[in-house]
Short mmCIF file of C-alpha atoms in Angstrom, two decimals:
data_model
loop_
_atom_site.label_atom_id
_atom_site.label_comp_id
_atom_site.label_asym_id
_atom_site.label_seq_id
_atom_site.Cartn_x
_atom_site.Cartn_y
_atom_site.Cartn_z
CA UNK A 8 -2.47 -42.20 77.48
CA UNK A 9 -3.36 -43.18 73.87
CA UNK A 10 -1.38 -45.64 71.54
CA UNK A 11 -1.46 -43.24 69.08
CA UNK A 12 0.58 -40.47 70.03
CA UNK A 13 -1.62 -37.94 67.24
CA UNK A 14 -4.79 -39.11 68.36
CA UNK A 15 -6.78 -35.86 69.55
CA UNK A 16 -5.62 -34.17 65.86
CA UNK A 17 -6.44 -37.88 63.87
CA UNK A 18 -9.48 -37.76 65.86
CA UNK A 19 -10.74 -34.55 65.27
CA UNK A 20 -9.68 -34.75 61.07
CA UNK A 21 -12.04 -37.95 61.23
CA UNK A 22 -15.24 -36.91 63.36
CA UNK A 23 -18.14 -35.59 60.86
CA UNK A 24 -18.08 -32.30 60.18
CA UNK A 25 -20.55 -29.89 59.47
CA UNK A 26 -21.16 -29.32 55.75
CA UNK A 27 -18.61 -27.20 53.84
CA UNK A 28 -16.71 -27.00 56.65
CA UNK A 29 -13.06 -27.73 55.91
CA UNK A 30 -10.04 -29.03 57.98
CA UNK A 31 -6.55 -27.55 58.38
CA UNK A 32 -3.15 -27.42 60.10
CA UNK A 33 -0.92 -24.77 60.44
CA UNK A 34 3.08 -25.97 60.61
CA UNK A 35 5.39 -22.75 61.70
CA UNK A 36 8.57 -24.21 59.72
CA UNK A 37 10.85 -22.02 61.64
CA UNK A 38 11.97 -24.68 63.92
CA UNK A 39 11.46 -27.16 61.23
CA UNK A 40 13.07 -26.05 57.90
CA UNK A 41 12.61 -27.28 54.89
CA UNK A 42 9.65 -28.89 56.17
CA UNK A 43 7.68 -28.22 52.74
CA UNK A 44 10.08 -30.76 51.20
CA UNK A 45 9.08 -33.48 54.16
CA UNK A 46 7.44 -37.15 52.31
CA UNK A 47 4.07 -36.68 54.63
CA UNK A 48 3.58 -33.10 53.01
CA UNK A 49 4.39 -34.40 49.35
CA UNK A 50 0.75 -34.69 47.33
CA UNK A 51 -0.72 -32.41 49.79
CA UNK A 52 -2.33 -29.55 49.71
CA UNK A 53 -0.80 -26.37 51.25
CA UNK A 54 -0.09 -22.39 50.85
CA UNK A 55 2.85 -20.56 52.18
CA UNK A 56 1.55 -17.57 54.37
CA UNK A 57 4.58 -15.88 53.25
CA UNK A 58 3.35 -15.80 49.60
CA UNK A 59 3.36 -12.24 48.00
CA UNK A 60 5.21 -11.39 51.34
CA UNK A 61 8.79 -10.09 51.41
CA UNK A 62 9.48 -13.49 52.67
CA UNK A 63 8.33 -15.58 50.44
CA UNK A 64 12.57 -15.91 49.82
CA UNK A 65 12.76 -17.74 52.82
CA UNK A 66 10.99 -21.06 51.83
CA UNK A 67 12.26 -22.71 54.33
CA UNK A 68 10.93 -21.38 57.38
CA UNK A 69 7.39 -20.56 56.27
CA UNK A 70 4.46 -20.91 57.95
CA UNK A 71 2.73 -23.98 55.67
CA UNK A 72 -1.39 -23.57 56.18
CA UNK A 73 -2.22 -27.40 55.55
CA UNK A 74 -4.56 -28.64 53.64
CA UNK A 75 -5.71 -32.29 55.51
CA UNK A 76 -9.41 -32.87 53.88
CA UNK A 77 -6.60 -33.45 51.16
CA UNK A 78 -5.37 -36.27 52.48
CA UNK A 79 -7.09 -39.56 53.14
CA UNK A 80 -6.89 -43.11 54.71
CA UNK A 81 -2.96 -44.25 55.12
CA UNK A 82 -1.84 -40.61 54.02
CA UNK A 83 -3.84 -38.58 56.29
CA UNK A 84 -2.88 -40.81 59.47
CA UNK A 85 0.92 -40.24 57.95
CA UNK A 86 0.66 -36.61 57.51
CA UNK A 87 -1.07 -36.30 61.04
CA UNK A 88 1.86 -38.82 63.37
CA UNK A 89 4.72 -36.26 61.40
CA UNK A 90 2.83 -32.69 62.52
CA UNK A 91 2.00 -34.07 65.50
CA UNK A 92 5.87 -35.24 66.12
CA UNK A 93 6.61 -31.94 65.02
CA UNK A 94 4.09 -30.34 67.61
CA UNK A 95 5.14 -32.43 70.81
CA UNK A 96 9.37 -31.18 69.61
CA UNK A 97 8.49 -27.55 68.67
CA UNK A 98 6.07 -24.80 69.55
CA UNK A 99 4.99 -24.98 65.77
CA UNK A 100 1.37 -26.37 65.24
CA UNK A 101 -1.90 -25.45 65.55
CA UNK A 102 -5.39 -26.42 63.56
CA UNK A 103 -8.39 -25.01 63.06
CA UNK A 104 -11.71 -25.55 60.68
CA UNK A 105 -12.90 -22.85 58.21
CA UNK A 106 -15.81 -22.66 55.86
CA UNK A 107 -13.36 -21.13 53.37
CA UNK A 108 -11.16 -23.43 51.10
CA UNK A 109 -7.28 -23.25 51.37
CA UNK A 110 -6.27 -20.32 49.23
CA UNK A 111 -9.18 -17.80 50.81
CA UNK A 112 -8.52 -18.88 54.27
CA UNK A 113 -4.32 -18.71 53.62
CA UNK A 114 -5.20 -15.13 51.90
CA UNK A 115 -7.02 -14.08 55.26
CA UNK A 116 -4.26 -15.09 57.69
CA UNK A 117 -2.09 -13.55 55.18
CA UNK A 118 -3.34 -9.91 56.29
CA UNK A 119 -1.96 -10.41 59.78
CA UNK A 120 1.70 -10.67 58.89
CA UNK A 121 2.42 -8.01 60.61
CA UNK A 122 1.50 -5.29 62.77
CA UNK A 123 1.67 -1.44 63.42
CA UNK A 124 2.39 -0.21 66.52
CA UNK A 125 3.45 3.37 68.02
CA UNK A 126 5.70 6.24 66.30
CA UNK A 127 4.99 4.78 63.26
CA UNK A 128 6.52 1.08 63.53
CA UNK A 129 5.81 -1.94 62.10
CA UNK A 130 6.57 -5.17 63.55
CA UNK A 131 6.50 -8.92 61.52
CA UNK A 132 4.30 -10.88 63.54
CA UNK A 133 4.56 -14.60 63.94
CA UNK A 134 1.47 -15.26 65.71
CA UNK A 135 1.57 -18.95 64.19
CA UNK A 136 4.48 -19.77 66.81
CA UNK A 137 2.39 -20.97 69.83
CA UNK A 138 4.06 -19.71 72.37
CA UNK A 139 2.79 -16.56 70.89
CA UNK A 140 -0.76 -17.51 69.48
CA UNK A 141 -2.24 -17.35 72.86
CA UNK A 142 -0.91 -13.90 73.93
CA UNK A 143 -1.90 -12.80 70.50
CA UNK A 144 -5.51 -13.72 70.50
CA UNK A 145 -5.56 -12.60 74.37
CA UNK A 146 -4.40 -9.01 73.46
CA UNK A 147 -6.26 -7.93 70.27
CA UNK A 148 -9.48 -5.65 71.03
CA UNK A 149 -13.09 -7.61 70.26
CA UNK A 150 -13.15 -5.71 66.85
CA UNK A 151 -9.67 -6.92 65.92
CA UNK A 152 -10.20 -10.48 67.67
CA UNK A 153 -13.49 -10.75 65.69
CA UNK A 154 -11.71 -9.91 62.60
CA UNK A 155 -8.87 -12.54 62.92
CA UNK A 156 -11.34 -15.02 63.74
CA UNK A 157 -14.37 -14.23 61.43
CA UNK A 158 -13.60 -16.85 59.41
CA UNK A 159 -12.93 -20.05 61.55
CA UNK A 160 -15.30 -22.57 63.34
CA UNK A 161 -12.60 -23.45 65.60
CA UNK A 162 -8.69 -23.04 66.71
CA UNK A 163 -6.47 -25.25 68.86
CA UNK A 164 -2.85 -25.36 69.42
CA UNK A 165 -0.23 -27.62 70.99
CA UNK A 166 0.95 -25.27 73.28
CA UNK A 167 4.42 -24.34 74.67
CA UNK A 168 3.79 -26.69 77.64
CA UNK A 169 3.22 -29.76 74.12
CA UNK A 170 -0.53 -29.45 75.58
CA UNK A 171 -3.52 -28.93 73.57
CA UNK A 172 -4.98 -25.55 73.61
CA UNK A 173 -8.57 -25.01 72.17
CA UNK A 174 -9.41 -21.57 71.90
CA UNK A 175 -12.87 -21.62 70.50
CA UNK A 176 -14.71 -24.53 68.81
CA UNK A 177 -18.15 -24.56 67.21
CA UNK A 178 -18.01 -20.34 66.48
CA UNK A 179 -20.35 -19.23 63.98
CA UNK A 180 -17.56 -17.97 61.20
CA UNK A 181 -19.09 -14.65 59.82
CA UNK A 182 -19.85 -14.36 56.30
CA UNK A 183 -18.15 -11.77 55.06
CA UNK A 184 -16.60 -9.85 52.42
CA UNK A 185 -12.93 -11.06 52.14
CA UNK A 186 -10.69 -8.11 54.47
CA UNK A 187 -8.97 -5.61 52.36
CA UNK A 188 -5.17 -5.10 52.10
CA UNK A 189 -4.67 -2.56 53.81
CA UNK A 190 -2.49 0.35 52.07
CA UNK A 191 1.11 0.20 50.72
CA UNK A 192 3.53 0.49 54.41
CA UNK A 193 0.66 -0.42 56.58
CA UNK A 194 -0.76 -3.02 58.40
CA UNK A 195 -4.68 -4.40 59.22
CA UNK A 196 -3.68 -4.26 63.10
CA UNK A 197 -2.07 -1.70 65.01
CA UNK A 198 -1.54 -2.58 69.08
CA UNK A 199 -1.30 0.00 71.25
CA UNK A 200 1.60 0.20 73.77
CA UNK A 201 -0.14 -2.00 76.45
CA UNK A 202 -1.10 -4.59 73.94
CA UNK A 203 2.07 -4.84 73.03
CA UNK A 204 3.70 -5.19 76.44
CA UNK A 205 1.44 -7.64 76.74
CA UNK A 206 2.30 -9.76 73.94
CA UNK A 207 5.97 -9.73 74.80
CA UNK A 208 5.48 -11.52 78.00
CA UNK A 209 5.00 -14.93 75.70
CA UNK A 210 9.00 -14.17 75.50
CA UNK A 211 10.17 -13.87 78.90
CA UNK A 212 9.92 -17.98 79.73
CA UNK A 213 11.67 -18.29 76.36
CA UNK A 214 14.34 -15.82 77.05
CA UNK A 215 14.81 -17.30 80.76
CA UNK A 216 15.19 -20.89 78.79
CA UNK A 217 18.22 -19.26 76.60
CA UNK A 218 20.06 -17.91 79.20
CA UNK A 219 19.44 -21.26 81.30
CA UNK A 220 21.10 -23.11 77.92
CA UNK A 221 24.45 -21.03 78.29
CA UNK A 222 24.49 -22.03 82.11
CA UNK A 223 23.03 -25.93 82.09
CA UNK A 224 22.28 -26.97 78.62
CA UNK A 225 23.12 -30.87 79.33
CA UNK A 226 21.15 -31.05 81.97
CA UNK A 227 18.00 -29.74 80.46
CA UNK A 228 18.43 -31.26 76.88
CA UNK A 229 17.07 -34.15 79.56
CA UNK A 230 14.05 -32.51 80.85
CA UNK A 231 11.00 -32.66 77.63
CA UNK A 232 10.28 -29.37 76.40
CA UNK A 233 7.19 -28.96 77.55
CA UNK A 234 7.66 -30.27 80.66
CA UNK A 235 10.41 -27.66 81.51
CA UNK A 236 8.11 -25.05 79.64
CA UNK A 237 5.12 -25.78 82.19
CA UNK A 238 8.04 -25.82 85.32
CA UNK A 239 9.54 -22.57 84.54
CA UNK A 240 6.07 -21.07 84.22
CA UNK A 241 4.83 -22.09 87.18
CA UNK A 242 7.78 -20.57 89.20
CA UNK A 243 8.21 -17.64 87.11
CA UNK A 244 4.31 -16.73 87.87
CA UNK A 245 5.25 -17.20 91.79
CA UNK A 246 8.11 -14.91 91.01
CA UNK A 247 6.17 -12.39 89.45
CA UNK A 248 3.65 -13.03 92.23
CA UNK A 249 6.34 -11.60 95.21
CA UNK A 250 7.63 -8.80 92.95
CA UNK A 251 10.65 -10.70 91.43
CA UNK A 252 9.83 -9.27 87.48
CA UNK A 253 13.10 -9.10 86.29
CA UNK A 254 14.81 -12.19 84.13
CA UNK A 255 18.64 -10.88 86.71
CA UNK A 256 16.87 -11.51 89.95
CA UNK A 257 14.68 -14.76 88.20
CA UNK A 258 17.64 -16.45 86.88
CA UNK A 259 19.03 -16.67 90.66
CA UNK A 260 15.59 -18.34 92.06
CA UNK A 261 15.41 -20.44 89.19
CA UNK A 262 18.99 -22.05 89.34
CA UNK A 263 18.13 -23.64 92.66
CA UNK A 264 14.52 -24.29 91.43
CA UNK A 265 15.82 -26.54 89.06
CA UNK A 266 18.71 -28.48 91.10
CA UNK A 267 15.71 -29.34 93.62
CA UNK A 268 12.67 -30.08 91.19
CA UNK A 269 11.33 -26.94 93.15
CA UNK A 270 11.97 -28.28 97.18
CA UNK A 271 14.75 -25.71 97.69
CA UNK A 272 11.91 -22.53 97.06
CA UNK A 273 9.55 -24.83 100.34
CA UNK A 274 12.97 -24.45 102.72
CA UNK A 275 12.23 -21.64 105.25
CA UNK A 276 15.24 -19.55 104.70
CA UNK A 277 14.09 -19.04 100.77
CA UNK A 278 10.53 -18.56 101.90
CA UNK A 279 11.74 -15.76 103.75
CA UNK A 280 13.59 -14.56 100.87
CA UNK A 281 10.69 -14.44 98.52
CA UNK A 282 8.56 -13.07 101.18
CA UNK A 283 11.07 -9.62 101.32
CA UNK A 284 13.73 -9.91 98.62
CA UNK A 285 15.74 -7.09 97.99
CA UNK A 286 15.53 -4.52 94.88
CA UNK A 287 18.86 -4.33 94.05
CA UNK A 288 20.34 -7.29 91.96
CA UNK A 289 23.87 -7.37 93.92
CA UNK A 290 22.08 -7.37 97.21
CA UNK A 291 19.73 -10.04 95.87
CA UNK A 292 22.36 -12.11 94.34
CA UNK A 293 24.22 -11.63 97.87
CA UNK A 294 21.16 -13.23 99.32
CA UNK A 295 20.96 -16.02 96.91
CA UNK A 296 24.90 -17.09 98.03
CA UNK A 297 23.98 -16.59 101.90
CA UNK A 298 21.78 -19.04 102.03
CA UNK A 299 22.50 -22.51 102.95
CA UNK A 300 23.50 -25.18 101.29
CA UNK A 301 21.42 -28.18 102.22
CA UNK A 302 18.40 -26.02 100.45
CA UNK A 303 20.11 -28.32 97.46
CA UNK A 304 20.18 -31.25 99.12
CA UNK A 305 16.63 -31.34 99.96
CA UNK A 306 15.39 -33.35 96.38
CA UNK A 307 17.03 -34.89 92.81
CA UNK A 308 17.48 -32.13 89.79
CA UNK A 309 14.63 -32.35 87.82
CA UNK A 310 16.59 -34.14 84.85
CA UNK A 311 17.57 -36.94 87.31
CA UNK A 312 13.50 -36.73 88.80
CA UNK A 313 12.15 -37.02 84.80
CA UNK A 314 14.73 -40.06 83.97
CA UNK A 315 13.64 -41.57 87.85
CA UNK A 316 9.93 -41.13 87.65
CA UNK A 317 10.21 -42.31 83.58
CA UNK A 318 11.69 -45.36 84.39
CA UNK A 319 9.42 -46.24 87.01
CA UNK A 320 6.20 -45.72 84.72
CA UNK A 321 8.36 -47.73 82.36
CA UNK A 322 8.28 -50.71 84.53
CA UNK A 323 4.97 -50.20 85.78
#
């Protein structure tokens, strides 16, 4: 642990950088409205990625592509402890270093707003959200990765686990002629059906996590976000793993996941389960009630294990 909680993003606006080479964040204000309006952004630099979009109405939740070589000293340590707050709440920040100044760079990402895909649709695309930024950058072709990235020296993210994510630092950013908009109705990108399959598996933890809010939404307004992010992962991968894809059957393994901090899935009896579980969701769910009940009683919740194990670092 550091005492400065925005360290590894303070740290990396301050080490030398190569000439020409300029700094930026990039706030999705979706989870943070108004954030434009926030004191650490006022006297900044920034551009609205939804400029000469369709949403450029909607202010509010923009995606703000900061600029920080434009802040210095007291500011720039200011600007940095607020996105990185912001970061550690939200899945809503990433950074990355460009030989391009703000409004070329912001014009780039701009072409990437959204996306074509099959029979003619077109999707809005917030790749900015990083619970999505990884899937996006691992699904794009090498031609369309190379041309998202052509311009930057390096990418990170705080991810949806609140962990730092570095993609690629120290790239050779192309020189090339700024990307052309592509004609009226269309977009730069189109994905192809298994593309965009797999892009839509950043949603299922997310999805799992709403319905888990209409069930238990006291208990896990207790667990950090990206501790319960990384958690539900973890077990929903295992699910996947035994043939358990669907969020019906998921939910039900999940649920006694979460009372147990994960013991109830090492009893025998739901070993056995997820070693042969059935297809059907009402025989499933029928196997879910069968089993017994001191699978529960094996360890704490994992709100009461977070408060347990934070006090005891506290007095450490």
């Amino acid at each position: 642990m550091t005492d400065n909680p925005c360290q590894p993003l303070l740290d990396w606006c301050r080490a030398p950088a190569q000439a020409r080479l300029h700094r930026f964040a990039l706030l999705d204000s979706a989870p943070v409205e108004g954030a434009f309006r926030q004191r650490p952004l006022q006297g900044q630099r920034f551009s609205s990625l939804f400029e000469g979009r369709q949403e450029a109405v909607l202010p509010e939740i923009a995606p703000l592509l900061i600029d920080l070589d434009s802040a210095q000293d007291s500011s720039l340590q200011r600007l940095c402890e607020w996105l990185w707050s912001m970061g550690l709440e939200h899945p809503c920040l990433s950074w990355m270093a460009s030989p391009l100044p703000l409004d070329a760079l912001a014009a780039h990402l701009r072409l990437f707003h959204t996306v074509d895909l099959s029979e003619g649709q077109t999707m809005l695309l917030r790749w900015y959200d990083t619970r999505i930024l990884p899937q996006w950058l691992g699904c794009l072709t090498p031609q369309q990765h190379a041309q998202f990235c052509a311009p930057l020296v390096s990418l990170s993210c705080l991810d949806r686990t609140a962990r730092v994510q570095t993609f690629f630092q120290d790239h050779q950013a192309e020189h090339i002629a700024p990307l052309s908009e592509p004609a009226l109705g269309r977009s730069l990108v189109q994905l192809d059906d298994r593309q965009l399959a797999q892009l839509m598996q950043s949603s299922q933890v997310d999805i799992l996590i709403n319905r888990l809010q209409s069930l238990i939404a006291p208990e896990l307004a207790r667990v950090a976000r990206g501790r319960l992010a990384a958690f539900l992962q973890a077990h929903v991968d295992q699910l996947c793993a035994a043939g358990i894809d669907d969020a019906e059957r998921q939910l039900q393994c999940l649920l006694p996941a979460l009372y147990t901090s994960g013991a109830a899935w090492l009893h025998p009896a739901f070993a056995s389960l997820l070693q042969a579980p059935p297809a059907g969701f009402e025989a499933f769910a029928a196997a879910i009630q069968a089993l017994p009940d001191e699978i529960y009683a094996v360890d704490l919740p994992l709100w009461d294990k977070e408060e347990l194990v934070g006090r005891e670092d506290a007095a450490a």
